[in-house]
PDB file of C-alpha atoms in Angstrom:
ATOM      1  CA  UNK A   7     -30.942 -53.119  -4.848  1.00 69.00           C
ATOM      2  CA  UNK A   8     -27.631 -54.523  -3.268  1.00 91.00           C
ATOM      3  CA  UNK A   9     -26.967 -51.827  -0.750  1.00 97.00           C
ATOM      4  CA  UNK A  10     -23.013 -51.853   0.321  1.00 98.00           C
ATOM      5  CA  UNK A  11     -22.980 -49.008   3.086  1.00 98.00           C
ATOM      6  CA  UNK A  12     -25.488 -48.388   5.421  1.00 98.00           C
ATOM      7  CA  UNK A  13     -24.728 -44.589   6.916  1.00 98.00           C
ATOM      8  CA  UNK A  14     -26.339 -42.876   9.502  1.00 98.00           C
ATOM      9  CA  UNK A  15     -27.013 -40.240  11.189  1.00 98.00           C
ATOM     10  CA  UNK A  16     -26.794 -40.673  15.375  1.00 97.00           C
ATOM     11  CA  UNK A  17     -28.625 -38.334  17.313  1.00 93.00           C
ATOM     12  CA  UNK A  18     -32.757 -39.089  16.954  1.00 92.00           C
ATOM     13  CA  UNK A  19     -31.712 -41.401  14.705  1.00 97.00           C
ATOM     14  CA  UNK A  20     -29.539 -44.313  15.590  1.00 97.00           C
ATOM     15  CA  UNK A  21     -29.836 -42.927  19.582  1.00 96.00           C
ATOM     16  CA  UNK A  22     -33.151 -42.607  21.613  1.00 93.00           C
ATOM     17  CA  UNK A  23     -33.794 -39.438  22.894  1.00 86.00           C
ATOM     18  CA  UNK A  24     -31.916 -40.860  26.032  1.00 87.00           C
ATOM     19  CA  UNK A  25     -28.579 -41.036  23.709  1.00 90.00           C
ATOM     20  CA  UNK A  26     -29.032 -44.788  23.960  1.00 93.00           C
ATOM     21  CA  UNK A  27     -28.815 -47.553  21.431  1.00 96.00           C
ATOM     22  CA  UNK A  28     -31.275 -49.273  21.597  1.00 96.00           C
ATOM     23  CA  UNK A  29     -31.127 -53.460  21.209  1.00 97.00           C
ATOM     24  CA  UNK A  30     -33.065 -53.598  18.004  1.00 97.00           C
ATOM     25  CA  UNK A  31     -30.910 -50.980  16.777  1.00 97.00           C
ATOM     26  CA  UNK A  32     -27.738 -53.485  17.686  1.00 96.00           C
ATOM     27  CA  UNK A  33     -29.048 -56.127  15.965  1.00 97.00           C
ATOM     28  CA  UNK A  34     -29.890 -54.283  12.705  1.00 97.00           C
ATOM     29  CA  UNK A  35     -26.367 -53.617  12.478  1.00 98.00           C
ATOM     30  CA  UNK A  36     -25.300 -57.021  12.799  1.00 97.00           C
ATOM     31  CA  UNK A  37     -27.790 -58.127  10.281  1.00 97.00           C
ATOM     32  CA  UNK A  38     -26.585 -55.389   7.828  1.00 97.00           C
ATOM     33  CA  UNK A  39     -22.704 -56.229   8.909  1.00 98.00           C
ATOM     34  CA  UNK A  40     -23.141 -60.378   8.280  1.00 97.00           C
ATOM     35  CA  UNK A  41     -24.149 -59.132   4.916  1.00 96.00           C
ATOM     36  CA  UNK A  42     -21.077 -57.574   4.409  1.00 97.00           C
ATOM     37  CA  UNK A  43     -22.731 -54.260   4.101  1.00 98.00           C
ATOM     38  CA  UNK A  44     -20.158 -51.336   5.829  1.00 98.00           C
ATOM     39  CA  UNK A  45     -21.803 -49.953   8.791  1.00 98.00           C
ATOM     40  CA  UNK A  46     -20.988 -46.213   8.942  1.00 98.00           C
ATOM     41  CA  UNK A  47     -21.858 -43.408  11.304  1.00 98.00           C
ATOM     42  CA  UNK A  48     -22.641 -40.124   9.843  1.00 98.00           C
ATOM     43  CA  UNK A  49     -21.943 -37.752  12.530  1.00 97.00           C
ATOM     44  CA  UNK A  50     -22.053 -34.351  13.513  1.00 94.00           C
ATOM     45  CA  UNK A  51     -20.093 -35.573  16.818  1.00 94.00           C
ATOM     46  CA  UNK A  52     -15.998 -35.919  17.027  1.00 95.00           C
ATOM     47  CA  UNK A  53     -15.404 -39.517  16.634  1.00 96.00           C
ATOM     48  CA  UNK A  54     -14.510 -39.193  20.908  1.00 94.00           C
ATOM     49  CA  UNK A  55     -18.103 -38.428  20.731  1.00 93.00           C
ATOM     50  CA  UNK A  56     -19.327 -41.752  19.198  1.00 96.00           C
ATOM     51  CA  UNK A  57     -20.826 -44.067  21.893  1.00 96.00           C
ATOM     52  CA  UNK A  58     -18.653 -46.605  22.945  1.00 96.00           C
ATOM     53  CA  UNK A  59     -20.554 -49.313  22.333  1.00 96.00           C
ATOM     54  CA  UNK A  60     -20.848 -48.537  19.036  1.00 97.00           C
ATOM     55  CA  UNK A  61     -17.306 -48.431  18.427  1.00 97.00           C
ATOM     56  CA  UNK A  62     -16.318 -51.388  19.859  1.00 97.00           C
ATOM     57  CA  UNK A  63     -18.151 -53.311  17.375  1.00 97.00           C
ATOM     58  CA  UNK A  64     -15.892 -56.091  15.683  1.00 96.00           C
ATOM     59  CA  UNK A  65     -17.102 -54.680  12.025  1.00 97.00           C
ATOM     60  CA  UNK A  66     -16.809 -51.173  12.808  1.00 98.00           C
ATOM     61  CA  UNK A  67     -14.046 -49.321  10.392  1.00 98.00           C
ATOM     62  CA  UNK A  68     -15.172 -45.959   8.753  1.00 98.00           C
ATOM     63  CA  UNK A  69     -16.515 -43.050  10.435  1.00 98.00           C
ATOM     64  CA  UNK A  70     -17.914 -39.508   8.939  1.00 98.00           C
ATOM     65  CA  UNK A  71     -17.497 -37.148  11.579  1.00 97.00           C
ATOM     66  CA  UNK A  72     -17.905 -33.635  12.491  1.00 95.00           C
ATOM     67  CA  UNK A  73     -20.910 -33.665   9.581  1.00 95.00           C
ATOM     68  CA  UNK A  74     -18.537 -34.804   6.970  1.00 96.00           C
ATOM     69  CA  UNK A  75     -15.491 -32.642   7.553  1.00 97.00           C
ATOM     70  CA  UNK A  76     -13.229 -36.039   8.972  1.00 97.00           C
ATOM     71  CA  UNK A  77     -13.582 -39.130   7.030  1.00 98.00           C
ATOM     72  CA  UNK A  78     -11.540 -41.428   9.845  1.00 98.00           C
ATOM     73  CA  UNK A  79     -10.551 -44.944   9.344  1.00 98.00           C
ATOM     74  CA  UNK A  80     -10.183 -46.869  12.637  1.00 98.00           C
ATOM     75  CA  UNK A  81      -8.256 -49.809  11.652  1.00 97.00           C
ATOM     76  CA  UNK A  82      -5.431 -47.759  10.177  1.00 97.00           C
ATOM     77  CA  UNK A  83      -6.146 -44.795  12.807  1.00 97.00           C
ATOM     78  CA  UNK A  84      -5.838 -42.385  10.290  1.00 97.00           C
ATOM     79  CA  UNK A  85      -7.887 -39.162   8.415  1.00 97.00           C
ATOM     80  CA  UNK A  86      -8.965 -40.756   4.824  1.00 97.00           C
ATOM     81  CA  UNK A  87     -10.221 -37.581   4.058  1.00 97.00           C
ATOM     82  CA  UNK A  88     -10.868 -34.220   5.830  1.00 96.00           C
ATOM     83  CA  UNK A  89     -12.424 -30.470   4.799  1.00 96.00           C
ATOM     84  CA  UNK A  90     -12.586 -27.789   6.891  1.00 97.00           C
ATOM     85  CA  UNK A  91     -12.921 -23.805   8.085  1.00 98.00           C
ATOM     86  CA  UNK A  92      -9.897 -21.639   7.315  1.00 98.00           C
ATOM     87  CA  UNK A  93      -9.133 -20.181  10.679  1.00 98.00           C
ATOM     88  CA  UNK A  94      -9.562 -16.700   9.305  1.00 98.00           C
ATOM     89  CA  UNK A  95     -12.979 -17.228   7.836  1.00 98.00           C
ATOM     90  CA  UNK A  96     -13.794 -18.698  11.234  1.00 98.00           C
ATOM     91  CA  UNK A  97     -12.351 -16.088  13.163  1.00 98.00           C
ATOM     92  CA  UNK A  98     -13.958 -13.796  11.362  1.00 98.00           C
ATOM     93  CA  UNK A  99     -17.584 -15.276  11.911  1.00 98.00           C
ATOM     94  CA  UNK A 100     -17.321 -15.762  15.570  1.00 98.00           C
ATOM     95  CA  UNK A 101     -16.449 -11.542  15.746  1.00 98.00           C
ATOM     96  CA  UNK A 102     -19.951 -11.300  14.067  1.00 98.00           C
ATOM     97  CA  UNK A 103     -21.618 -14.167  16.791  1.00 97.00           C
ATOM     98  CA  UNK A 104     -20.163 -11.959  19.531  1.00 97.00           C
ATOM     99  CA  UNK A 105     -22.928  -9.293  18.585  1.00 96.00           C
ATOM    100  CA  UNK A 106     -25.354 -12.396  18.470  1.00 96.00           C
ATOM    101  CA  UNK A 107     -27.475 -13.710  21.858  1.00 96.00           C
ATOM    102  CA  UNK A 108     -25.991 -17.298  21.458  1.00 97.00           C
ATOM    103  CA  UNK A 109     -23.387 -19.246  22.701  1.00 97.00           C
ATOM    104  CA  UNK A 110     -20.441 -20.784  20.646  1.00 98.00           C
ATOM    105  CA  UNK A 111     -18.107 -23.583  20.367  1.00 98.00           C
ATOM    106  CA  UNK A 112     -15.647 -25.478  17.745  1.00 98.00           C
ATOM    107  CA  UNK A 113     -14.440 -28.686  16.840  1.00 97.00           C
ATOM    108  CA  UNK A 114     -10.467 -28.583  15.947  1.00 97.00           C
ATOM    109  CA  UNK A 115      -8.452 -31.576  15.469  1.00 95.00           C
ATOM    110  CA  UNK A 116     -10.870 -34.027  16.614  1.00 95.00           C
ATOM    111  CA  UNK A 117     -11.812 -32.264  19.810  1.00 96.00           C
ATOM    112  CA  UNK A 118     -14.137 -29.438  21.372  1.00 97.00           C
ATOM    113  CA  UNK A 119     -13.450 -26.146  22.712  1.00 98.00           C
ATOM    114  CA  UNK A 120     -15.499 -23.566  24.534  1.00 98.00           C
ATOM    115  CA  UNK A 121     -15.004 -20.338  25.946  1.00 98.00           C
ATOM    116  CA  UNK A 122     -14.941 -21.079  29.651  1.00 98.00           C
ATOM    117  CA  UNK A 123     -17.805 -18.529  30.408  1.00 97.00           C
ATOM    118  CA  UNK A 124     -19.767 -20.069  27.635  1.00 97.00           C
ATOM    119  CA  UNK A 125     -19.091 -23.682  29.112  1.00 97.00           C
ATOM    120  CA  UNK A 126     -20.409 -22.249  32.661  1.00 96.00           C
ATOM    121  CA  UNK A 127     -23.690 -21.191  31.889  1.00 95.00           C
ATOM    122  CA  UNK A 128     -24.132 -23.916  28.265  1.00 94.00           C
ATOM    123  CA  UNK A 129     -25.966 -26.206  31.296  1.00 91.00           C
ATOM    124  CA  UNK A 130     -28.211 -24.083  32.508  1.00 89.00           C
ATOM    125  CA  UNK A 131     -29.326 -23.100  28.860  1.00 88.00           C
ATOM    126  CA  UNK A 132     -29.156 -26.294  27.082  1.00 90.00           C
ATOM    127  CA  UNK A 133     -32.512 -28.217  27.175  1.00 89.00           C
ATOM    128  CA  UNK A 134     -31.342 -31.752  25.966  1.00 87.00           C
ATOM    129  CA  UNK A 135     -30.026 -33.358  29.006  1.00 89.00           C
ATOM    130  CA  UNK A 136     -27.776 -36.061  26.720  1.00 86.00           C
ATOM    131  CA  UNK A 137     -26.269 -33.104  24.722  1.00 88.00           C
ATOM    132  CA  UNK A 138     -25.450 -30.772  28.212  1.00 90.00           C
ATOM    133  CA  UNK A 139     -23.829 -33.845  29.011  1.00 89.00           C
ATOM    134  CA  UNK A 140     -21.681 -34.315  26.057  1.00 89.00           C
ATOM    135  CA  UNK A 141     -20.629 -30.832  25.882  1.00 92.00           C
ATOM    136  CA  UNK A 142     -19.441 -31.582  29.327  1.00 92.00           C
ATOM    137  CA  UNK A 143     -17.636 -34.247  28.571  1.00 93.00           C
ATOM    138  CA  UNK A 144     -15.894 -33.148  25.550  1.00 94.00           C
ATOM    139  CA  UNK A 145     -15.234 -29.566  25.362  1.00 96.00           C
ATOM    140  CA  UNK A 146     -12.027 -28.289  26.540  1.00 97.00           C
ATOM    141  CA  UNK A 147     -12.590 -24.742  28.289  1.00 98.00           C
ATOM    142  CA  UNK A 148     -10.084 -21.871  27.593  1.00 98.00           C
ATOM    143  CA  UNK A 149     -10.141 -18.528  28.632  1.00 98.00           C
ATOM    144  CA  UNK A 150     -11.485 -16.733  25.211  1.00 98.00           C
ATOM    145  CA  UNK A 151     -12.328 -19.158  21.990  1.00 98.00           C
ATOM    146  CA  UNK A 152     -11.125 -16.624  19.051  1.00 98.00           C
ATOM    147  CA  UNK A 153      -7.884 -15.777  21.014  1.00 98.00           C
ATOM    148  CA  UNK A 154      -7.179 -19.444  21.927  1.00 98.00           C
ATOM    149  CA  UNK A 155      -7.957 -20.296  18.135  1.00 98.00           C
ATOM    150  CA  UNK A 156      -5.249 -17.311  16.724  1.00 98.00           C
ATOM    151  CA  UNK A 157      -2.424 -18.655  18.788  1.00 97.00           C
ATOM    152  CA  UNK A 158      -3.215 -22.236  18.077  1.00 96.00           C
ATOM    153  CA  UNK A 159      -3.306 -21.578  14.164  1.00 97.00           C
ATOM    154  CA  UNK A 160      -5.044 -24.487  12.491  1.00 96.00           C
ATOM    155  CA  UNK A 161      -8.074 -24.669  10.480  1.00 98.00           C
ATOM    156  CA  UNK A 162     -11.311 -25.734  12.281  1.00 98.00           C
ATOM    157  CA  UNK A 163     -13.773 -28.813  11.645  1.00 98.00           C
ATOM    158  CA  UNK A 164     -17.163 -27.558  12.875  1.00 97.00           C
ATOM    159  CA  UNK A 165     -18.764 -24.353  14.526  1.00 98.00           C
ATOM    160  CA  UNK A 166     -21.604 -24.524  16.539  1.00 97.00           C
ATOM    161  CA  UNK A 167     -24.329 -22.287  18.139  1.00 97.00           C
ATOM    162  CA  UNK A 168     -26.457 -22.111  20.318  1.00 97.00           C
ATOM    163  CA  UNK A 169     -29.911 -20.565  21.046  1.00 97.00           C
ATOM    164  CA  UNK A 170     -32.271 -19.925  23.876  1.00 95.00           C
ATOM    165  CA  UNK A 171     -34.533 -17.836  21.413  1.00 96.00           C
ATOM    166  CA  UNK A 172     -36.227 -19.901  18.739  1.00 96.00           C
ATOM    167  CA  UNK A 173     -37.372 -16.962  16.950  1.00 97.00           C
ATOM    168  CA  UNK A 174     -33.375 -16.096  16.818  1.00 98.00           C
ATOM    169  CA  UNK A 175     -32.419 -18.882  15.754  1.00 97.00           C
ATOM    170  CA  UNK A 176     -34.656 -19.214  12.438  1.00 97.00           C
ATOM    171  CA  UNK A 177     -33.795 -15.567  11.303  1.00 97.00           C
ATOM    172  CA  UNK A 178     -30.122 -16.445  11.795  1.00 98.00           C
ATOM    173  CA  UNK A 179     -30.810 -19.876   9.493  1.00 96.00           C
ATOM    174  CA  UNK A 180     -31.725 -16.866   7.021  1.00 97.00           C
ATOM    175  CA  UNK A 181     -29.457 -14.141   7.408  1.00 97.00           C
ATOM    176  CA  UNK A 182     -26.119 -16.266   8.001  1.00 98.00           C
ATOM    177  CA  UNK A 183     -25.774 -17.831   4.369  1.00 97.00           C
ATOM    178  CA  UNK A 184     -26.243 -14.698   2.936  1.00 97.00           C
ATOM    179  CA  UNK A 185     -23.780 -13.269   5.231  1.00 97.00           C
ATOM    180  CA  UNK A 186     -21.377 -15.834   4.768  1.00 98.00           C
ATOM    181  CA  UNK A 187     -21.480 -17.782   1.114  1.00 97.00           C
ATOM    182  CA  UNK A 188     -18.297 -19.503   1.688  1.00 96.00           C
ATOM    183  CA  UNK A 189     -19.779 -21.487   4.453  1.00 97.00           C
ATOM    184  CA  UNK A 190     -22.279 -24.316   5.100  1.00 95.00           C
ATOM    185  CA  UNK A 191     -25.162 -23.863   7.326  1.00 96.00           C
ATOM    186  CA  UNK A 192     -27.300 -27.038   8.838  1.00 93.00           C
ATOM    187  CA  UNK A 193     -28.748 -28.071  11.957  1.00 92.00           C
ATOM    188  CA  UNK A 194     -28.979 -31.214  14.217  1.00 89.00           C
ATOM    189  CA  UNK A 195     -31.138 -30.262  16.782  1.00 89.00           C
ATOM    190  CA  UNK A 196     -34.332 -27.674  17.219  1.00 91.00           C
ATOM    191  CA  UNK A 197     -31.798 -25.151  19.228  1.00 95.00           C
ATOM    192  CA  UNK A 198     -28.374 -25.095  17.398  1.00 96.00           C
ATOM    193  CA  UNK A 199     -26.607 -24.269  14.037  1.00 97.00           C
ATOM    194  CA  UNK A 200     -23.653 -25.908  12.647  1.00 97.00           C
ATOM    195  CA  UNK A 201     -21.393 -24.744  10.030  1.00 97.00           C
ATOM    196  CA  UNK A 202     -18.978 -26.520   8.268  1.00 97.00           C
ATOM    197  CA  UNK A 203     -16.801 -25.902   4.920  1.00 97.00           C
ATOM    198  CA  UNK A 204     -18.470 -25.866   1.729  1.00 94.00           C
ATOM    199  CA  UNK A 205     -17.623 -29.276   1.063  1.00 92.00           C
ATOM    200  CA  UNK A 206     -17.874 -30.514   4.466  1.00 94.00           C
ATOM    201  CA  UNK A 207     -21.267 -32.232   4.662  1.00 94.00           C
ATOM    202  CA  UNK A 208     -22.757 -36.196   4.935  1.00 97.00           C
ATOM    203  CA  UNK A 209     -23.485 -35.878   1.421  1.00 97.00           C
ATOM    204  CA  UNK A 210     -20.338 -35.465  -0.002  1.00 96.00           C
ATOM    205  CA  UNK A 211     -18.281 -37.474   2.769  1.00 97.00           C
ATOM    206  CA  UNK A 212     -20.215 -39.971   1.415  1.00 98.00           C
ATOM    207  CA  UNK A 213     -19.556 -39.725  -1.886  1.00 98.00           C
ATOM    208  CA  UNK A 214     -15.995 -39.586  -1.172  1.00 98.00           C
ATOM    209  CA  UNK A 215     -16.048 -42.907   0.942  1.00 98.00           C
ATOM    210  CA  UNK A 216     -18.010 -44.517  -2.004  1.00 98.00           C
ATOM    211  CA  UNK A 217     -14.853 -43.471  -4.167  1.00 98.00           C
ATOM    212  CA  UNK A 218     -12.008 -44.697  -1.893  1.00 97.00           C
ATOM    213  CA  UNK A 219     -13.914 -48.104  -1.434  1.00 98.00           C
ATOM    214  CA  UNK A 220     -15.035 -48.598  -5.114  1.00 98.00           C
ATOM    215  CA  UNK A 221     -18.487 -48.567  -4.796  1.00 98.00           C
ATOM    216  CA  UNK A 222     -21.158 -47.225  -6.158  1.00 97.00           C
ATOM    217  CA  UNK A 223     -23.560 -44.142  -4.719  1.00 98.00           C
ATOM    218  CA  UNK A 224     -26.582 -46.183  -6.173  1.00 97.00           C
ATOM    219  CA  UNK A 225     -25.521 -49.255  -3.723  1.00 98.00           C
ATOM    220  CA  UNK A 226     -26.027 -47.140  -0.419  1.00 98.00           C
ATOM    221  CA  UNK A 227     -28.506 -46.361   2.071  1.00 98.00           C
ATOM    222  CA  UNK A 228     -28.599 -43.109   4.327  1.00 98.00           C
ATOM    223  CA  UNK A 229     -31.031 -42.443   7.578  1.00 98.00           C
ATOM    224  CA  UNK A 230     -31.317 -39.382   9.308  1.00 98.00           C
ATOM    225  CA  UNK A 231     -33.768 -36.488  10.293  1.00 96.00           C
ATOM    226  CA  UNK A 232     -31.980 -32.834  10.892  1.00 94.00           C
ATOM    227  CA  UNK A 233     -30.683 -30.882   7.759  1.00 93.00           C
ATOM    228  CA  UNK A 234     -27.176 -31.767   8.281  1.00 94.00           C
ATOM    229  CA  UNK A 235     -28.223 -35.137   6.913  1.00 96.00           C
ATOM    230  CA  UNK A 236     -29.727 -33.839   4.127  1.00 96.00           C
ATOM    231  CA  UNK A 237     -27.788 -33.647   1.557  1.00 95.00           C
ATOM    232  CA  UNK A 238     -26.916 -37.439   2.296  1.00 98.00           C
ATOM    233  CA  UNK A 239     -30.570 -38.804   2.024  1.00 98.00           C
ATOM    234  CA  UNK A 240     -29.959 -37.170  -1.786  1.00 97.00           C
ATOM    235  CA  UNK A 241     -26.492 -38.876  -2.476  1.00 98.00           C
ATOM    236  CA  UNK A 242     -27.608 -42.037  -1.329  1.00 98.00           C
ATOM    237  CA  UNK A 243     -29.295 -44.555  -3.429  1.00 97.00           C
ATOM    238  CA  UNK A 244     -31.832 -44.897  -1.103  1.00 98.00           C
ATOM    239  CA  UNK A 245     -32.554 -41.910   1.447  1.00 98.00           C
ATOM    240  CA  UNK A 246     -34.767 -42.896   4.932  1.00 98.00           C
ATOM    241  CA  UNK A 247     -35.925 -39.896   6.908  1.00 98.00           C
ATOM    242  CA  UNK A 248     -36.815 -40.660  10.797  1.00 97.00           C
ATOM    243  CA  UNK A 249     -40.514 -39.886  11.494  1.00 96.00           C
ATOM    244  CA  UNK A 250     -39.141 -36.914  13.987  1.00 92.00           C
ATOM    245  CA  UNK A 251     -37.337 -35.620  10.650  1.00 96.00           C
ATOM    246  CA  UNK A 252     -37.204 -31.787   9.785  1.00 94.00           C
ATOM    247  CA  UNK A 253     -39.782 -31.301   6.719  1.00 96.00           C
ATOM    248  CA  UNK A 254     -37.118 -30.878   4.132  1.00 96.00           C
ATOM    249  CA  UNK A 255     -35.374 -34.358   5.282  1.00 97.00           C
ATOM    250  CA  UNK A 256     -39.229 -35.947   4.902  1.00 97.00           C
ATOM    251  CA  UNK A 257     -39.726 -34.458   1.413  1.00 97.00           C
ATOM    252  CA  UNK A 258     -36.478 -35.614   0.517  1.00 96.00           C
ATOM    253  CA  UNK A 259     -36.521 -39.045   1.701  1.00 98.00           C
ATOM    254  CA  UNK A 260     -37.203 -42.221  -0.579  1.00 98.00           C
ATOM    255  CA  UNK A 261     -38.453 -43.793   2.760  1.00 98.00           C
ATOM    256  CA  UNK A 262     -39.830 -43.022   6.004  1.00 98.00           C
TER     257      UNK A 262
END
C-alpha cells in the first residue's frame, strides 16, 4: 500500500514519557519524508506546543492541532481548516464543571488559558512532570476563565479537565456526553478529558487534509494510543495503536 501521510499522535506516542523524541523516532521521519510521504502531527497540543525540534524539520508543513479543531499550514502560516466550541456552549459547560472537583482550562486562538487559581495549585495536582511543565509554559493566567472568555467573545478550540479522582473521572467520561450531545468527549492521558466540537477530532482533520491535498484516505497511516486518536486509527488506511494504547485504540488498530 503506497502510504502518502504518515499522522501521529505526540504524547506516548511520537514522545517518551520524558516528552522527548527520541533518535530512532527522527530518523523514521526522515525515512518516511525522503519518500515523499507528508509527515503530520496529530495533536491535542497548540501548534506553540509542538516540540521544537520537530518543527524545525526542513519537510515539516501541515499540522492537526488542538485534536483536530486547527488544520495549520506552516509554509503559508495560515488556518487550512478549523472547527470549534461556540463560546456559549462552552460557557455554559464550564458553569456545570464549577460544581465538578476538577480543574479547567481552554485553548482559544492558538493559545492556553487558565484561571489563575487553577494555574496555582495545576502543579501540585498534576502527576506527569512533562505536562505540569507545559501547562506552565503555555497557559496564560487570568483572573476568572468564563468571565475572561465573555469579554473576549470568540469561539474556543479545546476544553480540558482535570482530575485527582480516577473514580471521577470515569463517571464523568459517562455522564458528560449524555449531558452534552453537541460536544465531543476524548482523552489523552489517564487523568484528563478533552472536548472539542463535534467535528473537531484526528479523524476527520484527517480526512479533510486528505481532501485539500488530493489524496486518498486508503493511502495513509495513523499511530496513536489515547481515545482522542481514535477515530483517526479508523479513517486511516492503516491504523497503529502504541502498546501503552487505551483498549478501544488496541481493538481498533490494524497494527500494534
Amino acid at each position: 500500500m503506497p502510504i502518502k501521510i504518515l499522522a501521529f499522535d505526540l504524547d506516548y506516542t511520537l514522545l517518551n514519557d520524558k516528552k522527548l523524541i527520541p533518535p530512532e523516532n527522527f530518523e523514521a521521519l526522515r525515512y518516511a519524508a525522503a519518500k515523499g510521504i507528508y509527515i503530520v502531527p496529530a495533536t491535542g497540543r497548540v501548534y506553540q506546543g509542538i516540540p521544537e525540534e520537530l518543527r524545525a524539520l526542513p519537510f515539516m508543513r501541515w499540522y492537526l492541532t488542538a485534536n483536530g479543531s486547527y488544520i495549520y499550514d506552516a509554509v503559508e502560516d495560515r488556518a487550512a481548516a478549523r472547527a470549534e466550541i461556540p463560546l456559549e456552549q462552552a460557557l455554559e459547560f464550564y458553569t456545570y464543571c464549577d460544581g465538578i472537583d476538577c480543574l479547567y482550562d481552554c485553548y482559544q486562538d492558538n493559545w492556553g488559558f487558565m484561571s489563575a487559581d487553577m494555574l496555582r495549585v495545576a502543579p501540585d495536582i498534576i502527576p506527569d512532570p512533562g505536562v505540569k511543565k507545559l501547562i506552565q509554559t503555555l497557559r496564560t493566567p487570568v483572573p476568572e476563565l468564563k468571565a475572561y472568555l465573555r469579554q473576549k467573545g470568540t469561539d474556543l478550540q479545546k476544553l480540558q479537565l482535570y482530575f485527582t479522582d480516577m473514580a471521577l473521572r470515569a463517571k464523568m467520561l459517562e455522564e458528560l456526553p449524555r449531558r452534552f450531545p453537541h460536544l465531543a468527549f476524548s482523552s489523552s492521558m489517564p487523568f484528563n478529558i478533552e472536548i472539542n466540537a463535534p467535528d473537531a477530532t484526528k479523524g476527520c482533520a484527517l480526512l479533510t487534509l486528505c481532501s485539500l491535498l488530493g489524496v486518498d484516505p486508503k493511502d495513509t497511516m495513523a499511530l496513536g494510543d489515547g481515545t482522542n486518536d481514535l477515530d483517526m486509527l479508523k479513517n486511516a488506511g492503516v491504523g497503529v495503536a502504541m502498546g501503552n494504547a487505551a483498549p478501544s485504540v488496541l481493538a481498533a488498530a490494524d497494527y500494534v
